[in-house]
CSV table of C-alpha atoms and ligand atoms in Angstrom, one decimal:
chain,number,residue,atom,x,y,z
A,119,MET,CA,-4.9,-88.8,-15.3
A,120,SER,CA,-6.4,-86.0,-18.4
A,121,PHE,CA,-9.6,-86.3,-18.6
A,122,VAL,CA,-9.1,-83.6,-21.2
A,123,LYS,CA,-10.1,-84.6,-24.6
A,124,GLY,CA,-8.7,-81.7,-26.6
A,125,LEU,CA,-9.2,-78.0,-27.8
A,126,LYS,CA,-12.9,-77.7,-29.5
A,127,CYS,CA,-13.4,-73.9,-31.3
A,128,ARG,CA,-16.5,-72.7,-29.7
A,129,GLU,CA,-17.7,-71.0,-33.7
A,130,CYS,CA,-17.0,-74.0,-35.6
A,131,GLY,CA,-16.7,-77.3,-34.1
A,132,ARG,CA,-13.0,-77.8,-35.1
A,133,GLU,CA,-11.3,-80.4,-32.6
A,134,TYR,CA,-8.0,-79.5,-31.6
A,135,PRO,CA,-5.3,-81.7,-29.6
A,136,VAL,CA,-4.3,-80.4,-26.7
A,137,LYS,CA,-1.1,-77.1,-27.4
A,138,LEU,CA,-0.1,-73.9,-26.8
A,139,LEU,CA,-3.1,-72.0,-29.6
A,140,ALA,CA,-4.1,-68.6,-29.7
A,141,GLY,CA,-7.4,-69.2,-31.6
A,142,CYS,CA,-8.8,-71.2,-34.8
A,143,GLU,CA,-7.4,-71.4,-37.4
A,144,ASP,CA,-9.6,-72.1,-39.0
A,145,CYS,CA,-12.0,-69.0,-38.6
A,146,PHE,CA,-10.2,-67.2,-35.8
A,147,GLY,CA,-13.2,-68.7,-33.1
A,148,PRO,CA,-12.4,-69.4,-29.5
A,149,LEU,CA,-11.0,-72.2,-27.8
A,150,GLU,CA,-12.8,-74.3,-25.7
A,151,ALA,CA,-11.0,-77.4,-23.0
A,152,ASP,CA,-13.2,-80.8,-23.8
A,153,TYR,CA,-13.7,-83.6,-20.9
A,154,HIS,CA,-14.7,-86.9,-21.0
A,155,TYR,CA,-17.8,-86.7,-19.0
A,156,GLU,CA,-18.4,-89.3,-18.6
A,157,ALA,CA,-15.1,-90.9,-17.4
A,158,ILE,CA,-15.2,-87.8,-15.2
A,159,ALA,CA,-18.7,-88.9,-13.2
A,160,LYS,CA,-17.1,-91.5,-12.5
A,161,VAL,CA,-14.7,-90.3,-10.3
A,162,LEU,CA,-16.0,-86.7,-8.9
A,163,LYS,CA,-18.9,-87.9,-6.8
A,164,ARG,CA,-20.6,-85.4,-4.2
A,165,ASP,CA,-18.1,-86.9,-1.4
A,166,VAL,CA,-15.3,-86.9,-2.3
A,167,ILE,CA,-15.3,-83.5,-3.1
A,168,ALA,CA,-16.0,-82.7,0.0
A,169,SER,CA,-13.1,-84.6,0.7
A,170,ARG,CA,-11.0,-82.3,-0.3
A,171,PRO,CA,-8.5,-78.8,1.0
A,172,LYS,CA,-10.3,-75.8,-0.3
A,173,SER,CA,-9.3,-74.3,-3.6
A,174,ILE,CA,-10.1,-75.1,-7.3
A,175,TRP,CA,-8.4,-78.2,-6.8
A,176,LYS,CA,-11.3,-79.2,-5.5
A,177,TYR,CA,-12.3,-80.4,-9.5
A,178,ARG,CA,-9.4,-81.0,-11.1
A,179,GLU,CA,-11.2,-83.4,-13.0
A,180,LEU,CA,-12.8,-80.2,-15.3
A,181,LEU,CA,-9.3,-78.3,-15.4
A,182,PRO,CA,-7.3,-78.7,-17.7
A,183,ILE,CA,-4.3,-80.0,-16.2
A,184,GLU,CA,-2.9,-83.6,-17.4
A,185,SER,CA,-0.3,-84.5,-13.5
A,186,GLU,CA,-0.3,-83.3,-10.3
A,187,PRO,CA,-0.6,-78.7,-9.3
A,188,GLN,CA,2.3,-77.2,-8.7
A,189,ILE,CA,1.1,-74.7,-8.1
A,190,GLY,CA,-1.2,-71.8,-6.7
A,191,LEU,CA,-2.1,-74.6,-4.4
A,192,GLY,CA,-3.8,-71.8,-2.0
A,193,THR,CA,-6.3,-70.3,-4.6
A,194,GLY,CA,-9.9,-70.6,-4.8
A,195,GLY,CA,-12.5,-71.7,-1.9
A,196,THR,CA,-13.3,-68.4,-1.5
A,197,PRO,CA,-16.3,-67.7,1.2
A,198,LEU,CA,-19.5,-67.1,0.0
A,199,LEU,CA,-21.4,-64.7,2.1
A,200,ARG,CA,-25.3,-64.3,3.4
A,201,ALA,CA,-25.7,-60.8,3.0
A,202,ASP,CA,-28.7,-59.8,4.9
A,203,ARG,CA,-28.7,-56.4,5.6
A,204,LEU,CA,-26.8,-55.7,2.0
A,205,GLY,CA,-30.1,-57.9,0.5
A,206,ARG,CA,-31.9,-55.7,3.1
A,207,LYS,CA,-30.8,-52.5,1.2
A,208,LEU,CA,-32.0,-54.1,-2.4
A,209,GLY,CA,-34.7,-56.3,-1.8
A,210,ILE,CA,-33.6,-59.1,-2.3
A,211,ASP,CA,-34.5,-62.1,0.2
A,212,ASN,CA,-32.0,-64.3,0.0
A,213,LEU,CA,-28.9,-62.9,-1.1
A,214,TYR,CA,-25.4,-64.2,-1.4
A,215,LEU,CA,-21.9,-62.6,-2.0
A,216,LYS,CA,-18.7,-65.0,-3.7
A,217,ASN,CA,-16.0,-62.9,-2.0
A,218,ASP,CA,-13.1,-63.1,-4.1
A,219,ALA,CA,-11.4,-60.0,-3.1
A,220,VAL,CA,-9.9,-62.2,-0.5
A,221,ASN,CA,-9.1,-64.5,-4.2
A,222,CYS,CA,-5.4,-66.0,-2.7
A,223,PRO,CA,-2.7,-65.2,-3.7
A,224,THR,CA,-3.4,-61.5,-4.8
A,225,LEU,CA,-6.9,-60.6,-3.6
A,226,SER,CA,-8.7,-60.8,-7.2
A,227,PHE,CA,-10.8,-63.6,-9.1
A,228,LYS,CA,-7.8,-63.8,-12.1
A,229,ASP,CA,-5.6,-65.9,-9.5
A,230,ARG,CA,-8.2,-68.7,-10.5
A,231,VAL,CA,-7.0,-69.0,-14.0
A,232,THR,CA,-3.3,-67.5,-13.6
A,233,ALA,CA,-3.3,-70.2,-10.9
A,234,VAL,CA,-4.1,-73.3,-14.1
A,235,ALA,CA,-2.7,-71.3,-16.9
A,236,ILE,CA,0.9,-71.1,-15.2
A,237,ASN,CA,0.2,-75.6,-13.9
A,238,LYS,CA,-0.3,-76.1,-18.0
A,239,ALA,CA,2.7,-73.8,-18.5
A,240,LEU,CA,4.8,-75.5,-16.7
A,241,GLU,CA,3.8,-78.5,-18.2
A,242,PHE,CA,4.2,-77.7,-21.9
A,243,LYS,CA,8.0,-76.4,-20.6
A,244,LEU,CA,8.0,-73.0,-21.3
A,245,GLU,CA,10.2,-70.5,-20.8
A,246,ALA,CA,8.7,-67.7,-19.5
A,247,VAL,CA,5.6,-67.0,-19.5
A,248,GLY,CA,3.1,-62.8,-19.4
A,249,CYS,CA,-0.2,-60.8,-20.0
A,250,ALA,CA,-2.4,-58.2,-21.5
A,251,SER,CA,-3.8,-57.1,-18.7
A,252,THR,CA,-6.6,-54.5,-17.1
A,253,GLY,CA,-4.4,-54.1,-13.7
A,254,ASN,CA,-6.2,-57.7,-11.7
A,255,LEU,CA,-4.1,-60.2,-14.6
A,256,ALA,CA,-0.9,-58.2,-13.8
A,257,ASN,CA,-0.9,-58.8,-10.1
A,258,SER,CA,-1.9,-62.5,-10.5
A,259,VAL,CA,0.6,-63.6,-13.2
A,260,ALA,CA,3.1,-62.1,-11.6
A,261,ALA,CA,3.3,-63.5,-7.9
A,262,ILE,CA,2.3,-67.0,-9.3
A,263,ALA,CA,5.1,-67.4,-12.2
A,264,ALA,CA,7.5,-66.5,-9.6
A,265,ALA,CA,6.1,-69.0,-6.4
A,266,ALA,CA,7.1,-70.9,-10.0
A,267,GLY,CA,10.6,-69.7,-10.8
A,268,LEU,CA,9.3,-68.5,-14.2
A,269,PRO,CA,10.3,-65.9,-15.8
A,270,SER,CA,8.2,-63.3,-16.9
A,271,PHE,CA,6.3,-60.3,-18.9
A,272,ILE,CA,3.0,-58.5,-18.4
A,273,PHE,CA,1.7,-55.8,-20.4
A,274,ILE,CA,0.1,-52.7,-19.2
A,275,PRO,CA,-2.1,-49.3,-20.8
A,276,HIS,CA,0.1,-47.1,-19.2
A,277,ASP,CA,-2.5,-44.7,-17.5
A,278,LEU,CA,-2.9,-47.5,-14.1
A,279,GLU,CA,-3.5,-47.5,-10.6
A,280,LYS,CA,-0.6,-46.9,-8.7
A,281,THR,CA,-1.9,-50.0,-6.3
A,282,LYS,CA,-2.0,-52.5,-9.5
A,283,VAL,CA,1.9,-51.7,-10.7
A,284,ILE,CA,3.2,-51.9,-7.2
A,285,GLY,CA,1.7,-55.0,-7.3
A,286,THR,CA,2.5,-56.2,-10.2
A,287,GLN,CA,6.6,-55.4,-10.1
A,288,ILE,CA,6.4,-56.6,-6.3
A,289,TYR,CA,7.4,-60.1,-8.1
A,290,GLY,CA,10.3,-59.1,-9.5
A,291,THR,CA,8.5,-59.6,-13.4
A,292,ARG,CA,9.1,-57.3,-16.5
A,293,LEU,CA,6.7,-55.0,-16.2
A,294,ILE,CA,6.0,-53.0,-19.6
A,295,ALA,CA,3.5,-50.0,-19.4
A,296,VAL,CA,2.4,-49.3,-23.6
A,297,LYS,CA,1.2,-46.0,-24.2
A,298,GLY,CA,-2.8,-46.7,-25.6
A,299,ASN,CA,-5.4,-48.8,-23.9
A,300,TYR,CA,-6.2,-52.3,-23.0
A,301,ASP,CA,-7.3,-53.3,-26.6
A,302,ALA,CA,-3.7,-52.0,-28.1
A,303,VAL,CA,-1.5,-53.9,-25.5
A,304,ASN,CA,-3.5,-57.1,-26.1
A,305,ARG,CA,-2.9,-56.7,-29.7
A,306,LEU,CA,0.5,-56.0,-29.5
A,307,CYS,CA,1.3,-59.6,-27.4
A,308,ILE,CA,-0.4,-61.0,-29.7
A,309,GLN,CA,2.2,-59.9,-31.7
A,310,ILE,CA,5.5,-61.3,-29.1
A,311,VAL,CA,3.9,-64.6,-29.0
A,312,ASP,CA,3.9,-64.8,-32.3
A,313,ARG,CA,7.9,-64.1,-32.2
A,314,TYR,CA,9.2,-65.7,-28.6
A,315,PRO,CA,8.6,-69.8,-27.6
A,316,TRP,CA,6.2,-67.5,-24.3
A,317,GLY,CA,3.6,-69.0,-23.0
A,318,PHE,CA,0.8,-65.7,-22.4
A,319,VAL,CA,-1.4,-67.0,-20.1
A,320,ASN,CA,-4.6,-64.9,-21.6
A,321,VAL,CA,-3.4,-65.2,-25.2
A,322,ASN,CA,-1.6,-68.7,-26.9
A,323,LEU,CA,-2.4,-70.7,-22.9
A,324,ARG,CA,-6.0,-69.0,-23.0
A,325,PRO,CA,-7.9,-72.3,-24.2
A,326,PHE,CA,-6.4,-73.0,-20.5
A,327,TYR,CA,-6.0,-70.6,-19.1
A,328,ALA,CA,-9.9,-69.6,-19.4
A,329,GLU,CA,-11.7,-72.9,-17.5
A,330,GLY,CA,-10.1,-71.9,-14.7
A,331,SER,CA,-13.2,-69.5,-14.3
A,332,LYS,CA,-15.7,-72.0,-14.0
A,333,THR,CA,-14.5,-72.9,-10.7
A,334,ILE,CA,-16.8,-69.9,-9.2
A,335,ALA,CA,-19.9,-72.1,-10.9
A,336,TYR,CA,-18.8,-75.4,-8.9
A,337,GLU,CA,-17.5,-73.4,-5.4
A,338,VAL,CA,-21.2,-71.2,-5.5
A,339,ALA,CA,-23.0,-74.7,-5.8
A,340,GLU,CA,-21.4,-76.3,-3.5
A,341,GLN,CA,-22.1,-73.8,-1.3
A,342,LEU,CA,-25.3,-74.0,-1.5
A,343,GLY,CA,-25.5,-77.8,-1.1
A,344,TRP,CA,-25.3,-77.9,-4.0
A,345,HIS,CA,-27.9,-76.7,-5.7
A,346,ALA,CA,-27.7,-73.5,-9.0
A,347,PRO,CA,-28.5,-69.8,-8.2
A,348,ASP,CA,-31.8,-68.7,-9.5
A,349,ALA,CA,-29.8,-65.2,-10.6
A,350,ILE,CA,-26.1,-64.6,-10.5
A,351,VAL,CA,-24.3,-60.7,-11.2
A,352,VAL,CA,-21.3,-61.4,-13.2
A,353,PRO,CA,-19.0,-58.3,-14.6
A,354,MET,CA,-17.4,-58.5,-17.3
A,355,ALA,CA,-14.2,-56.8,-19.2
A,356,GLY,CA,-13.7,-59.5,-22.0
A,357,GLY,CA,-17.3,-61.3,-21.4
A,358,ALA,CA,-15.0,-64.6,-20.2
A,359,MET,CA,-16.3,-64.8,-17.3
A,360,ILE,CA,-19.6,-65.0,-17.3
A,361,SER,CA,-19.1,-67.5,-20.5
A,362,LYS,CA,-17.4,-70.2,-18.8
A,363,ILE,CA,-18.9,-69.7,-15.3
A,364,HIS,CA,-22.1,-70.7,-17.7
A,365,LYS,CA,-20.6,-73.1,-18.6
A,366,GLY,CA,-19.8,-75.1,-14.9
A,367,PHE,CA,-23.1,-75.1,-14.1
A,368,LYS,CA,-24.0,-76.6,-16.9
A,369,GLU,CA,-21.3,-79.3,-16.6
A,370,LEU,CA,-22.2,-79.6,-12.9
A,371,GLN,CA,-25.6,-81.1,-13.9
A,372,ARG,CA,-24.8,-83.1,-17.0
A,373,LEU,CA,-22.1,-84.6,-14.0
A,374,GLY,CA,-25.3,-85.2,-11.7
A,375,LEU,CA,-23.9,-83.0,-9.3
A,376,THR,CA,-26.6,-80.1,-9.4
A,377,SER,CA,-30.8,-81.3,-10.6
A,378,GLU,CA,-31.2,-81.3,-14.5
A,379,THR,CA,-33.8,-78.4,-14.0
A,380,GLU,CA,-33.1,-76.0,-11.2
A,381,ARG,CA,-31.5,-72.9,-13.9
A,382,THR,CA,-29.8,-69.7,-12.9
A,383,ARG,CA,-30.1,-66.0,-14.8
A,384,LEU,CA,-26.9,-64.5,-16.0
A,385,TYR,CA,-26.5,-61.2,-15.4
A,386,GLY,CA,-23.3,-59.6,-17.0
A,387,ALA,CA,-22.5,-55.7,-15.7
A,388,GLN,CA,-20.0,-52.9,-16.8
A,389,ALA,CA,-18.8,-50.4,-16.6
A,390,ALA,CA,-21.6,-46.9,-18.3
A,391,GLY,CA,-17.6,-46.0,-19.7
A,392,CYS,CA,-16.9,-49.0,-20.8
A,393,ASN,CA,-20.2,-51.0,-22.1
A,394,PRO,CA,-20.1,-53.5,-25.7
A,395,ILE,CA,-21.0,-56.5,-24.0
A,396,ILE,CA,-24.6,-54.3,-23.1
A,397,ASP,CA,-24.7,-52.4,-25.6
A,398,ALA,CA,-25.4,-55.5,-28.2
A,399,VAL,CA,-27.8,-57.4,-25.7
A,400,LYS,CA,-29.5,-54.6,-25.5
A,401,ARG,CA,-30.0,-54.0,-28.6
A,402,GLY,CA,-30.6,-57.8,-29.4
A,403,SER,CA,-27.7,-58.9,-30.7
A,404,ARG,CA,-24.1,-61.0,-30.5
A,405,ASP,CA,-22.5,-58.3,-32.8
A,406,ILE,CA,-20.0,-55.8,-30.9
A,407,ARG,CA,-19.7,-52.5,-31.3
A,408,PRO,CA,-15.4,-52.0,-29.8
A,409,VAL,CA,-15.9,-48.0,-27.2
A,410,LYS,CA,-12.7,-46.0,-26.5
A,411,PRO,CA,-13.2,-47.0,-22.8
A,412,ASN,CA,-13.5,-44.6,-19.8
A,413,THR,CA,-14.9,-45.1,-17.2
A,414,ILE,CA,-12.6,-46.2,-13.4
A,415,ALA,CA,-12.9,-49.4,-13.7
A,416,LYS,CA,-10.6,-49.4,-15.4
A,417,SER,CA,-10.5,-53.5,-14.7
A,418,LEU,CA,-13.4,-54.0,-16.5
A,419,ALA,CA,-12.3,-51.8,-19.4
A,420,ILE,CA,-11.8,-53.6,-21.9
A,421,GLY,CA,-13.4,-51.9,-25.2
A,422,ASN,CA,-13.3,-54.9,-27.6
A,423,PRO,CA,-14.2,-57.8,-25.3
A,424,ALA,CA,-12.9,-61.4,-27.0
A,425,ASP,CA,-15.8,-63.0,-25.6
A,426,GLY,CA,-17.9,-60.6,-26.1
A,427,TYR,CA,-20.2,-62.2,-28.8
A,428,PHE,CA,-20.7,-65.9,-27.1
A,429,ALA,CA,-21.7,-63.5,-23.3
A,430,ALA,CA,-24.0,-61.2,-25.8
A,431,ARG,CA,-25.4,-64.5,-26.8
A,432,LEU,CA,-25.5,-66.4,-23.6
A,433,ILE,CA,-26.7,-63.9,-21.2
A,434,PRO,CA,-30.3,-63.3,-23.0
A,435,GLU,CA,-30.8,-67.5,-23.6
A,436,SER,CA,-29.8,-67.6,-20.0
A,437,GLY,CA,-33.3,-65.5,-19.6
A,438,GLY,CA,-31.7,-63.0,-17.7
A,439,TRP,CA,-30.7,-59.9,-18.3
A,440,ALA,CA,-26.9,-56.7,-18.9
A,441,GLU,CA,-26.3,-53.8,-17.1
A,442,ASP,CA,-24.2,-50.8,-16.6
A,443,CYS,CA,-24.0,-48.3,-14.5
A,444,THR,CA,-21.9,-44.5,-13.6
A,445,ASP,CA,-18.5,-44.1,-12.6
A,446,GLN,CA,-20.4,-42.2,-9.4
A,447,GLU,CA,-22.7,-45.6,-9.0
A,448,ILE,CA,-19.7,-47.1,-9.0
A,449,VAL,CA,-18.2,-46.1,-5.4
A,450,GLY,CA,-21.8,-45.8,-4.3
A,451,GLY,CA,-22.5,-49.5,-4.8
A,452,ILE,CA,-18.6,-49.4,-2.8
A,453,HIS,CA,-19.1,-47.5,-0.3
A,454,LEU,CA,-22.6,-49.4,-0.4
A,455,LEU,CA,-21.7,-53.2,0.4
A,456,ALA,CA,-18.5,-51.8,2.4
A,457,GLU,CA,-21.1,-50.0,5.0
A,458,THR,CA,-23.6,-53.2,5.6
A,459,GLU,CA,-21.3,-56.1,5.0
A,460,GLY,CA,-17.2,-55.1,6.1
A,461,VAL,CA,-16.3,-56.4,2.2
A,462,PHE,CA,-14.5,-54.0,0.6
A,463,THR,CA,-14.4,-54.7,-3.4
A,464,GLU,CA,-12.5,-52.8,-6.2
A,465,THR,CA,-14.2,-50.8,-8.5
A,466,ALA,CA,-15.5,-54.2,-10.6
A,467,GLY,CA,-17.2,-55.0,-7.0
A,468,GLY,CA,-19.0,-51.5,-7.6
A,469,VAL,CA,-20.2,-51.8,-11.0
A,470,THR,CA,-21.7,-55.5,-9.3
A,471,VAL,CA,-23.3,-54.4,-6.1
A,472,ALA,CA,-24.5,-51.3,-8.2
A,473,VAL,CA,-26.5,-53.6,-11.1
A,474,ALA,CA,-27.6,-55.4,-8.7
A,475,GLN,CA,-29.4,-52.6,-7.5
A,476,LYS,CA,-31.1,-51.7,-10.3
A,477,LEU,CA,-32.1,-55.3,-11.6
A,478,VAL,CA,-34.3,-55.5,-8.6
A,479,GLN,CA,-35.5,-52.1,-9.4
A,480,GLN,CA,-36.4,-53.4,-13.2
A,481,GLY,CA,-38.3,-55.8,-11.0
A,482,ARG,CA,-35.4,-58.5,-13.5
A,483,ILE,CA,-34.4,-59.9,-10.6
A,484,LYS,CA,-37.2,-60.5,-8.1
A,485,GLN,CA,-37.7,-60.6,-3.2
A,486,THR,CA,-37.4,-64.0,-3.7
A,487,ASP,CA,-34.7,-64.7,-6.2
A,488,LEU,CA,-31.4,-66.4,-4.8
A,489,THR,CA,-29.1,-64.6,-5.7
A,490,VAL,CA,-25.2,-64.7,-5.8
A,491,LEU,CA,-22.9,-61.8,-6.5
A,492,ALA,CA,-19.7,-62.1,-7.8
A,493,ILE,CA,-17.2,-59.8,-5.4
A,494,THR,CA,-13.8,-60.1,-8.5
A,495,GLY,CA,-11.6,-57.6,-6.6
A,496,ASN,CA,-10.7,-56.2,-3.1
A,497,GLY,CA,-10.7,-52.0,-2.9
A,498,LEU,CA,-6.4,-52.2,-1.4
A,499,LYS,CA,-6.2,-52.1,-4.8
A,500,THR,CA,-8.4,-49.0,-6.2
A,501,LEU,CA,-8.3,-46.8,-3.5
A,502,ASP,CA,-7.9,-43.4,-6.0
A,503,ALA,CA,-11.4,-44.4,-6.8
A,504,LEU,CA,-12.7,-43.5,-3.2
A,505,ASP,CA,-12.6,-39.3,-2.7
A,506,MET,CA,-12.4,-40.1,1.6
A,507,ALA,CA,-12.4,-36.5,3.7
A,508,PRO,CA,-9.5,-36.8,6.1
A,509,PRO,CA,-10.9,-37.5,9.6
A,510,GLN,CA,-11.0,-35.2,12.7
A,511,VAL,CA,-7.4,-35.0,14.5
A,512,ILE,CA,-8.1,-33.9,18.2
A,513,GLU,CA,-5.7,-33.5,21.1
A,514,PRO,CA,-5.5,-36.4,22.7
A,515,LYS,CA,-7.9,-34.9,26.1
A,516,LEU,CA,-11.7,-36.9,27.3
A,517,ALA,CA,-12.3,-33.1,26.5
A,518,ALA,CA,-11.2,-32.9,23.0
A,519,PHE,CA,-13.1,-35.7,22.1
A,520,GLU,CA,-16.6,-35.0,23.4
A,521,GLU,CA,-15.5,-31.4,22.0
A,522,VAL,CA,-16.1,-32.7,18.4
A,523,PHE,CA,-19.0,-35.7,19.8
A,524,GLY,CA,-21.1,-33.7,21.4
A,525,GLY,CA,-20.7,-35.7,25.0
A,526,ALA,CA,-23.8,-37.9,23.9
A,527,TYR,CA,-23.3,-41.5,25.0
A,528,HIS,CA,-25.6,-43.6,22.8
A,529,VAL,CA,-24.8,-43.5,19.3
A,530,ALA,CA,-28.1,-43.6,17.5
B,9,LIG,C1,-10.8,-59.7,-16.1
B,9,LIG,C2,-12.1,-58.8,-13.5
B,9,LIG,C3,-13.0,-59.7,-14.7
B,9,LIG,C4,-13.4,-60.8,-16.3
B,9,LIG,O1,-12.9,-61.2,-16.8
B,9,LIG,P1,-13.9,-60.9,-17.7
B,9,LIG,O2,-13.6,-62.9,-17.8
B,9,LIG,O3,-12.6,-60.5,-18.7
B,9,LIG,O4,-14.3,-60.8,-18.5
B,9,LIG,C5,-13.7,-59.4,-13.7
B,9,LIG,N1,-13.6,-58.7,-11.9
B,9,LIG,C6,-11.8,-58.3,-12.6
B,9,LIG,C7,-11.8,-57.3,-10.7
B,9,LIG,C8,-11.6,-58.9,-13.0
B,9,LIG,O5,-10.7,-57.7,-13.2
B,10,LIG,ZN1,-12.9,-72.9,-35.8
């Protein structure tokens, strides 16, 4: 049974039945799934949720699918790790990592959105699926489409990291590299969707796809014993995830699963080389001025963010803020997280850590705030961003080792 009422334009409120649609036909605003919350409240209780296996489908009444999920059954349910050692470095007493670097099947938060979109593609009985991607979505769509037995067409900017290219091709997808940045790729995909009977997860399946991001909020709240955090730091590309995390926390309150009084401040993070949402927040505006991306955080390199307008409104409304960081600070953030918590994240996670550090220094995140950092991708995917000295090579002799390490028995 489905609890979805239909689709609703976030801009003008026009309602649509459940169908393939990229945006509002009147105002081009983004469409959002709307639910029968009273009916959901009757069935979705804390003990019911606790009894279900760990995955995004624990909260399936709040996801826009009609039938049992067929694919992506192992997606979500990632660890919420207490991060005391990093917390001491940053000056936060109550710090947690939501670790989507180990999300399944492709080690990024994108598996959440793709799993929902491809189940929807199966319900719509589409012939093929596809996406415009900055890398992680390409990996995820290729993998989950393969598992669903659906052909896929995946479009990426031509200059992506090699690991993300191979990590897409391996699934037998049709991968097309486009001369241009993500925004050019996206425009091409909009034209393709107009002509072919395919479902592109972030174009005409976008209203369903985007809902998958809400599961981060559900999981964090459940893992905190049904509490919303005081602050969450979220890396932003198109701005969808941060908007949906906000929606997720609101829904939990509406369903009585968390307290009405707990309020989460949303903190958005981008790289300085692609910071259109940060720029809007700092100007006190919602109008996004598109930029030409130039950063090592390629997974976040969307110069004209589709949900930027909403993110730029929600962030200050929630009492949060937005901040960016340089490429050098991103690398510093990756190292700091790995060395303090043993978590290896990609460039987007480096952005989150570096921005969190700034927000504490600015006094926006307080020492006592229960703070969650959204670690959204795996470090093995962006090795190119790191410049590590090769390890020392020695002869296989104890004397050679002692020559290198000076024979000191106790490690300082
Ligand atoms: C896509 C992506 C994001 C941000 O997603 P949006 O919803 O487009 O803002 C964050 N982190 C990683 C690793 C991503 O791949
Ligand atoms: Zn509209």
